[in-house]
Short mmCIF file of C-alpha atoms and ligand atoms in Angstrom, two decimals:
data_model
loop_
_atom_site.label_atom_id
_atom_site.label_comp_id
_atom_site.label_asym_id
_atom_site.label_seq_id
_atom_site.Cartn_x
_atom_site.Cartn_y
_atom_site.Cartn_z
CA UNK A 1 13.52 26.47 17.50
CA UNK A 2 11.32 23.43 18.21
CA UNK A 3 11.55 20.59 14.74
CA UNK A 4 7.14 20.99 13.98
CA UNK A 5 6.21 17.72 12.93
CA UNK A 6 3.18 15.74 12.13
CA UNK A 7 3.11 12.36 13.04
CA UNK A 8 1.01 9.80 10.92
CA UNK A 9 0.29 6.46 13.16
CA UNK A 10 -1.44 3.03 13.64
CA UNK A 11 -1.08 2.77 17.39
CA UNK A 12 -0.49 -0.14 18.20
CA UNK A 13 1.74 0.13 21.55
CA UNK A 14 5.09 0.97 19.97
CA UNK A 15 3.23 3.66 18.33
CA UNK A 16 2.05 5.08 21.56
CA UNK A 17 5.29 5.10 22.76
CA UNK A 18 6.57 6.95 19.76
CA UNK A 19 4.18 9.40 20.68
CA UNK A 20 4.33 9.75 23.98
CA UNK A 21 8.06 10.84 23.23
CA UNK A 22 7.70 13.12 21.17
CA UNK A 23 4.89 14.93 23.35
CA UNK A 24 7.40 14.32 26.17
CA UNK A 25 10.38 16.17 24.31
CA UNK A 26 10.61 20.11 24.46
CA UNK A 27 12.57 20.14 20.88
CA UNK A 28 9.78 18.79 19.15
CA UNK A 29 6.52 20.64 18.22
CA UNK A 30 3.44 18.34 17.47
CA UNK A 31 1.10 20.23 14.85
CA UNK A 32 -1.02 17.24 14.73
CA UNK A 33 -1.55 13.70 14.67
CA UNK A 34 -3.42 11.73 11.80
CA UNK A 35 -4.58 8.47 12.61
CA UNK A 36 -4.13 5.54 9.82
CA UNK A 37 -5.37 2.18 9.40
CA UNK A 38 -3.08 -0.65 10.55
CA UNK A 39 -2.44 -2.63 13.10
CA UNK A 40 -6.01 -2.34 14.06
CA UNK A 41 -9.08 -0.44 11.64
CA UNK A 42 -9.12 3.08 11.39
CA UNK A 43 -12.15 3.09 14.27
CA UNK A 44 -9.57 1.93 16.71
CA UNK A 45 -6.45 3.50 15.79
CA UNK A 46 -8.17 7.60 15.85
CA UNK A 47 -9.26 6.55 19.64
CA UNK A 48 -6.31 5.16 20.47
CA UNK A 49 -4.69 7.83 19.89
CA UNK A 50 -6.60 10.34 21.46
CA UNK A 51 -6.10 7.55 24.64
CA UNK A 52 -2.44 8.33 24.26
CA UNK A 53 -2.63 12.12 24.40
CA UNK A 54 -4.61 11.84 27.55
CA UNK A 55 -2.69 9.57 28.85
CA UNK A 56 0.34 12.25 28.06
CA UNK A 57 -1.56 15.23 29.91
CA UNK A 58 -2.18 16.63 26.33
CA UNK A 59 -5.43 17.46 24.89
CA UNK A 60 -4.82 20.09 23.07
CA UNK A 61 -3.32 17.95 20.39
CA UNK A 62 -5.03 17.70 17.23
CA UNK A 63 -6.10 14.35 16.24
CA UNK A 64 -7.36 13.78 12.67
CA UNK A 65 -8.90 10.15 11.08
CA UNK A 66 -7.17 9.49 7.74
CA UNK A 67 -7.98 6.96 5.08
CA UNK A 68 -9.92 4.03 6.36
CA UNK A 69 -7.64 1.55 3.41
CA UNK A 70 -4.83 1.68 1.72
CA UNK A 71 -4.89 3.37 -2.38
CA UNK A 72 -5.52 -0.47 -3.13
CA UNK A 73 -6.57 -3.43 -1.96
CA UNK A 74 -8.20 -4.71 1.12
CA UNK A 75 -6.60 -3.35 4.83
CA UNK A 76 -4.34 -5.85 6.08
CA UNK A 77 -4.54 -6.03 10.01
CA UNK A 78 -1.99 -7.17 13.09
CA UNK A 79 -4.56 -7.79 15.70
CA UNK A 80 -2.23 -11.40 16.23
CA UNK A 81 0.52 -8.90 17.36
CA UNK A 82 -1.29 -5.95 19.00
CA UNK A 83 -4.25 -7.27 20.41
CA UNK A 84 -7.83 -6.75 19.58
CA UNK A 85 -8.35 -2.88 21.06
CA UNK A 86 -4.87 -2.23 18.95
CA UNK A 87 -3.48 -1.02 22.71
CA UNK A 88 -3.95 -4.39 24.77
CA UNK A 89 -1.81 -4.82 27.60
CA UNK A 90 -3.14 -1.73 29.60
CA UNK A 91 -7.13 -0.62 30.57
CA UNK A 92 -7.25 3.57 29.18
CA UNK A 93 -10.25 5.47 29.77
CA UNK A 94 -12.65 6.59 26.76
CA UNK A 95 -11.40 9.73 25.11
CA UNK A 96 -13.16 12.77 25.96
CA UNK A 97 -10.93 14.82 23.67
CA UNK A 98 -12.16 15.66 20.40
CA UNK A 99 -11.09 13.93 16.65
CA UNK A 100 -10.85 16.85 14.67
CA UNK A 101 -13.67 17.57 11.93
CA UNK A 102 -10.85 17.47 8.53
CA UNK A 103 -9.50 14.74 6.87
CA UNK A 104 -5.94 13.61 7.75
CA UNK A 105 -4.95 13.77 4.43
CA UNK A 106 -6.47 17.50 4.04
CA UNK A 107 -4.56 18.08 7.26
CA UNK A 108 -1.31 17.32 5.88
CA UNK A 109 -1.94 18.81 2.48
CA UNK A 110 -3.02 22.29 4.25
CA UNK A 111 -0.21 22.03 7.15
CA UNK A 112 2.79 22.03 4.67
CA UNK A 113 0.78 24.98 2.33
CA UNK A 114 0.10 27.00 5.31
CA UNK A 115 3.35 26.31 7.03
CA UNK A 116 7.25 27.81 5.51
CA UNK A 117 8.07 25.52 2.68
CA UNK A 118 10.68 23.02 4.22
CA UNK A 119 10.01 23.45 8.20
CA UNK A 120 7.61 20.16 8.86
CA UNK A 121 9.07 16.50 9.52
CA UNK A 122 6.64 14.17 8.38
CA UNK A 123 6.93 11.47 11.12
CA UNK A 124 5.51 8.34 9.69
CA UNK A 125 4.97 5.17 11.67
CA UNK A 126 1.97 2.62 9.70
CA UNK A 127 1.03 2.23 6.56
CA UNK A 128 1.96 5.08 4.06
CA UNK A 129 -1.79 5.63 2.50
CA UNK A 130 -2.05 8.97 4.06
CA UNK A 131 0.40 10.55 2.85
CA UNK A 132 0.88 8.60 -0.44
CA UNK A 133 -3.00 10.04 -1.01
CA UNK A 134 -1.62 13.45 -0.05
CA UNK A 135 1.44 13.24 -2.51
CA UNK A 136 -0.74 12.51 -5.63
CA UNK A 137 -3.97 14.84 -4.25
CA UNK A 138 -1.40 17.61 -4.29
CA UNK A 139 2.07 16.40 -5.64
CA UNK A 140 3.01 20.28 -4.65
CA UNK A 141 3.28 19.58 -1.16
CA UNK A 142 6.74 17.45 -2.05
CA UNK A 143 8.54 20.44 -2.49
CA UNK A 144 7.47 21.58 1.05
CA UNK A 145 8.11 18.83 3.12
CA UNK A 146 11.48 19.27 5.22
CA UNK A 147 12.09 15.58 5.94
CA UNK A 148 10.45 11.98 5.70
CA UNK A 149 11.12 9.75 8.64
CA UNK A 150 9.26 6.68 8.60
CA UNK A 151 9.46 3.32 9.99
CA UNK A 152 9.29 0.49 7.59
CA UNK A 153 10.80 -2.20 5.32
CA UNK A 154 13.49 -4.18 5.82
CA UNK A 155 16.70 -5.50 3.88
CA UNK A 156 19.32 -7.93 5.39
CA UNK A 157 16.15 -9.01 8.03
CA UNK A 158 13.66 -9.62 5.78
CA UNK A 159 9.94 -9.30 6.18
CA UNK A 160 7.68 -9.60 8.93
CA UNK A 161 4.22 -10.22 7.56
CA UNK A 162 5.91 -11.79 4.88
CA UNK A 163 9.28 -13.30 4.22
CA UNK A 164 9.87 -10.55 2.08
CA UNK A 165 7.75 -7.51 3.38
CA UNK A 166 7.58 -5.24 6.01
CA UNK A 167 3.81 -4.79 7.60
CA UNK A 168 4.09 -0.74 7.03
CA UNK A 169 4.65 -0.97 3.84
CA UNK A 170 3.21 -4.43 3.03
CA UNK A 171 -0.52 -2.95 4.32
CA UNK A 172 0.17 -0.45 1.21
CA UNK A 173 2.86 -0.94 -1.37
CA UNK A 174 1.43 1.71 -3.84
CA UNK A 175 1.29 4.08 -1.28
CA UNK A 176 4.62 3.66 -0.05
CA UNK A 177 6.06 3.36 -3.93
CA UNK A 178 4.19 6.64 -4.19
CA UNK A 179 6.66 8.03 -0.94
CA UNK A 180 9.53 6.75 -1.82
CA UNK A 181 9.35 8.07 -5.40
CA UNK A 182 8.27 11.79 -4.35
CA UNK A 183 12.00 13.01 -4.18
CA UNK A 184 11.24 14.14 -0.77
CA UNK A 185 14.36 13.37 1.39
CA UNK A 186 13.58 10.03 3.53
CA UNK A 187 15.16 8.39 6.62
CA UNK A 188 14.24 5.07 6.83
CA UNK A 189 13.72 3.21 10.04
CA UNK A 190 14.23 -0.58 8.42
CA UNK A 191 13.56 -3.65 10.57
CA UNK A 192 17.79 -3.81 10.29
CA UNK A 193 17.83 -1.57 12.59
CA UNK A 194 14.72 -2.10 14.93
CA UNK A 195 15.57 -5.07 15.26
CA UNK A 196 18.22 -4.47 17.37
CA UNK A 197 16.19 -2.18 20.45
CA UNK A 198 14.90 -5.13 22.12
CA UNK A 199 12.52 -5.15 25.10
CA UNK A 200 15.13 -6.47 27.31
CA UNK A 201 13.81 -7.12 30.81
CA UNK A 202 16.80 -4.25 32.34
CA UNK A 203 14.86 -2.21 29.64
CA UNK A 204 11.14 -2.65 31.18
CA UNK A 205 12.09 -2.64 34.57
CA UNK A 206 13.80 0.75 34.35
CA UNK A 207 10.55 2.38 33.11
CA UNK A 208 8.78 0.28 35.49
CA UNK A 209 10.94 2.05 38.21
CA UNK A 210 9.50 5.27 36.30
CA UNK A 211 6.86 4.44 39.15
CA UNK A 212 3.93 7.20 37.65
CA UNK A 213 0.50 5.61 36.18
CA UNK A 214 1.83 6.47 32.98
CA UNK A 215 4.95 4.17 33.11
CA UNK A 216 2.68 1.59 34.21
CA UNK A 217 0.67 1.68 31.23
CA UNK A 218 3.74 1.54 29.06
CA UNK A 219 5.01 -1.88 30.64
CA UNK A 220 1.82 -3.09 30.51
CA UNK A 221 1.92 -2.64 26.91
CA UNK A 222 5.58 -3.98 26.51
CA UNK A 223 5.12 -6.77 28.44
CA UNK A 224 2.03 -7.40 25.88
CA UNK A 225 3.42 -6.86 22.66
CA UNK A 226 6.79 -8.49 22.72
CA UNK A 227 5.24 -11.57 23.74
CA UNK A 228 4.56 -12.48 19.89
CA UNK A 229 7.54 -11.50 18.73
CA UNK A 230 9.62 -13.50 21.88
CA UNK A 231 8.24 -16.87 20.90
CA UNK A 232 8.54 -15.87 16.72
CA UNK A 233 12.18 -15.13 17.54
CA UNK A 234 13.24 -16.49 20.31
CA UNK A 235 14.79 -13.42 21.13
CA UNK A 236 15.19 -11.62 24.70
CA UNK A 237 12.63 -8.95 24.30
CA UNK A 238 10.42 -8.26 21.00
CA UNK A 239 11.77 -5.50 18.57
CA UNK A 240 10.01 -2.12 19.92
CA UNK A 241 10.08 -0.43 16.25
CA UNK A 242 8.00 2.96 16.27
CA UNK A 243 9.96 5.38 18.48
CA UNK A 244 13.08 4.87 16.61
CA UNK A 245 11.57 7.43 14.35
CA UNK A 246 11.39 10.18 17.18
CA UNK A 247 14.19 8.83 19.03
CA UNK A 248 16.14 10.11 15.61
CA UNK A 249 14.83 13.69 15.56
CA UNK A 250 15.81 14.25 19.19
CA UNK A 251 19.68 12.11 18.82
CA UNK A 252 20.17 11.14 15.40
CA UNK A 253 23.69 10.61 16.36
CA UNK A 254 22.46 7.21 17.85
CA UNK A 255 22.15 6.11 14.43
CA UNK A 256 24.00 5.05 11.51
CA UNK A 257 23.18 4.10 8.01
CA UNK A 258 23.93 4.51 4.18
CA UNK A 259 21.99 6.70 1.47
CA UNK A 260 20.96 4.34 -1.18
CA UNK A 261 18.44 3.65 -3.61
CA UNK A 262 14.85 2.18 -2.42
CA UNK A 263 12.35 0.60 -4.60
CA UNK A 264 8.83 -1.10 -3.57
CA UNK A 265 7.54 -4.05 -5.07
CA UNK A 266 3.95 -3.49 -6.21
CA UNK A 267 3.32 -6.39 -8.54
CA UNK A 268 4.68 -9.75 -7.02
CA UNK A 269 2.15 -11.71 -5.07
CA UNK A 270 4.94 -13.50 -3.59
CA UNK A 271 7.06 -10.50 -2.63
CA UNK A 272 4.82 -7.27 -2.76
CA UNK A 273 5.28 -4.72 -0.34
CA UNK A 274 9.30 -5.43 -0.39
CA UNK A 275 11.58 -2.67 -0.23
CA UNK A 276 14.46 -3.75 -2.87
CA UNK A 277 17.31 -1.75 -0.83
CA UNK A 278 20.46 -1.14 -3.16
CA UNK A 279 22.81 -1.41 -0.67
CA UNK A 280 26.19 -1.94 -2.92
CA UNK A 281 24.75 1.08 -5.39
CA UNK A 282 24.81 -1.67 -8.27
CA UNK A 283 21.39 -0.14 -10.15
CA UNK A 284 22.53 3.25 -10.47
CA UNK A 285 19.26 4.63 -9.48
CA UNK A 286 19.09 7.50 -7.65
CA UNK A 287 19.55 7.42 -3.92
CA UNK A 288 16.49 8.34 -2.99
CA UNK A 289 16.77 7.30 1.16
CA UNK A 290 18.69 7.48 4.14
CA UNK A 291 18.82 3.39 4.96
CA UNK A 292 19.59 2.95 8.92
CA UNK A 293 21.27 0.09 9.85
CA UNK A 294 22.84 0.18 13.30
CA UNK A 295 21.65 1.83 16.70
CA UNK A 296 22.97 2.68 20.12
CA UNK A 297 20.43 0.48 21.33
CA UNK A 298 21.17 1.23 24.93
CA UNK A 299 21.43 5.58 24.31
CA UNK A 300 17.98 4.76 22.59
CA UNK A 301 16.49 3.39 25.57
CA UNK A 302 18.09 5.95 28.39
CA UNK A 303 16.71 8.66 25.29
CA UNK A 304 12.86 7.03 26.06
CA UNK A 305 13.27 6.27 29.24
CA UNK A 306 14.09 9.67 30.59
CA UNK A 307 11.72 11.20 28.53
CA UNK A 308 8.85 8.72 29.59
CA UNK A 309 9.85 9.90 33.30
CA UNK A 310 9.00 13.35 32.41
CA UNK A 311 5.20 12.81 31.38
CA UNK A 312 2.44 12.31 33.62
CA UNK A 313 3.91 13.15 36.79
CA UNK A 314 1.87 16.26 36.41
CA UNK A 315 -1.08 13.97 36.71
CA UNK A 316 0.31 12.91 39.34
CA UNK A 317 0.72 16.32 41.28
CA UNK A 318 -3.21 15.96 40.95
CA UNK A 319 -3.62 12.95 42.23
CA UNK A 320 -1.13 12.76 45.83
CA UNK A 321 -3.24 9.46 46.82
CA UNK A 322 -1.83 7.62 43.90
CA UNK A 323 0.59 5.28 45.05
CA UNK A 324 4.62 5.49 43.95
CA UNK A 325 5.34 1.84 43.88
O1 RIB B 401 6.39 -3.77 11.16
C1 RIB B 401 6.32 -2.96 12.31
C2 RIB B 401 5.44 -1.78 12.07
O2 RIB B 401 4.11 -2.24 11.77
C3 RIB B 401 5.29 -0.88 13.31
O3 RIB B 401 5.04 0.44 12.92
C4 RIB B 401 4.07 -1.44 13.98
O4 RIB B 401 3.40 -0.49 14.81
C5 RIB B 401 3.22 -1.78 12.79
O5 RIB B 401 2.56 -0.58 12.36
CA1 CA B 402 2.99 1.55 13.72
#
């Protein structure tokens, strides 16, 4: 039986990839896809990701615009990381597929009525307005929701946007306080542990040897958005964050990490958006998340890789004059 999720994004290129692995992997079930604002303004981020579909072969998916700003506060942008189209690093034609008439949020409140109570992953990867609308719009759905796995915050690392927050849940700290206080079961994709799947070079060049249009597109996009995050860290290869979340559906046993009690700073101008992890259980509040800490980087990548090599070759099959290079 295929895990029906619905993934919430910001795409951004670690996003696409996120995406184009779970359209890539037979176990997983897409119901829809419900663009947020992010990395780049809503505008972008609902076309981008009808890009990404296309780019995957897959129309048919159901693409929804959410909230155009977070529950409070102006929208908080990474154009510095992603680029101004939100997707730099490779050219995708205009979608032709349609964005679906409904609200995101509706879409997420009516997927988890309609659907049996506890068989829908919510697959987050941006800011958590969406569903933190959805939550207090209907605070019924929590009971229905099988799983929260989301990508965001940070503990022993730090922040990104800040030196204390993480940009998911920096964009929209009472959204995410919202989350992480619905008692829905969360797994928690910290920058502790994406921090550690780096875009090595070995990395790109094996999904560069892909050799379809599609893997093309993808390096194009690595070799874009690590570039900030090379000369920030000085590291080989920027942290490729997003389809950690997917990459755990399909092998969670390439992950490790310890339940334990997550709070969101809301107030502090100097530390908003922080995720307060209690990793030694000192508060005594309730555990509330599944923190992951450590990865099998390498399984991770031969996980996406493989996966990537199974998209698009279709579109290929169409196209024999395209060149295998
Ligand atoms: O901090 C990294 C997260 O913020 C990723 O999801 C990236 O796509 C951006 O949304
Ligand atoms: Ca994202």
């Amino acid at each position: 039986m295929a895990e029906k999720i619905i993934i919430d994004s910001d795409p951004g290129q670690d996003d696409a990839l996120a995406i184009l692995l779970a359209l890539a992997s037979p176990e997983i079930e897409v119901l829809g896809i419900v663009a947020a604002a992010g990395n780049v303004p809503l505008s972008l981020t609902e076309r981008n990701i009808r890009k990404i579909c296309e780019l995957a072969g897959r129309s048919d998916i159901k693409v929804f615009a959410g909230c155009n700003q977070p529950m409070t506060g102006p929208l908080v942008t990474a154009e510095h990381v992603h680029g101004a189209t939100g997707l730099d690093g490779a050219e995708l034609p205009e979608p032709t597929m349609p964005l679906q008439e409904m609200h995101g949020v509706d879409f997420i409140v009516e997927t988890l009525m309609d659907e049996p109570a506890g068989s829908v992953t919510l697959c987050m990867l941006g800011p958590l307005t969406n569903l933190g609308k959805a939550l207090t719009k209907a605070p019924e759905i929590a009971g229905r929701i099988k799983k929260i796995v989301l990508m965001g915050g940070g503990c022993f690392e730090g922040g990104n946007i800040t030196p204390a927050a993480e940009f998911n849940i920096y964009v929209d700290p009472p959204a995410a306080a919202v989350v992480f206080g619905s008692g829905v079961p969360i797994v928690m994709m910290p920058l502790d542990v994406t921090h550690k799947t780096l875009t090595t070079r070995a990395r790109v060049n094996a999904i560069r040897d892909i050799g379809t249009p599609l893997a093309y597109a993808v390096v194009g996009w690595l070799d874009y958005f690590e570039r900030f995050d090379v000369a920030k860290y000085g590291s080989e290869g920027g942290p490729l964050h997003d389809p950690n979340v997917i990459a755990y559906l399909l092998k969670p046993e390439l992950y490790c990490g310890r339940q334990c009690n997550v709070e969101i700073e809301t107030e502090s101008e100097l530390t908003k958006g922080m995720t307060v992890a209690d990793w030694w259980g000192v508060s005594g509040r309730p555990k509330n998340a599944l923190f992951i800490g450590d990865v099998d980087a390498d399984g991770f990548y031969a996980l996406l890789t493989e996966r990537l090599s199974w998209l698009g070759r279709e579109e290929l099959a169409r196209q024999p004059m395209l060149r295998l290079v």
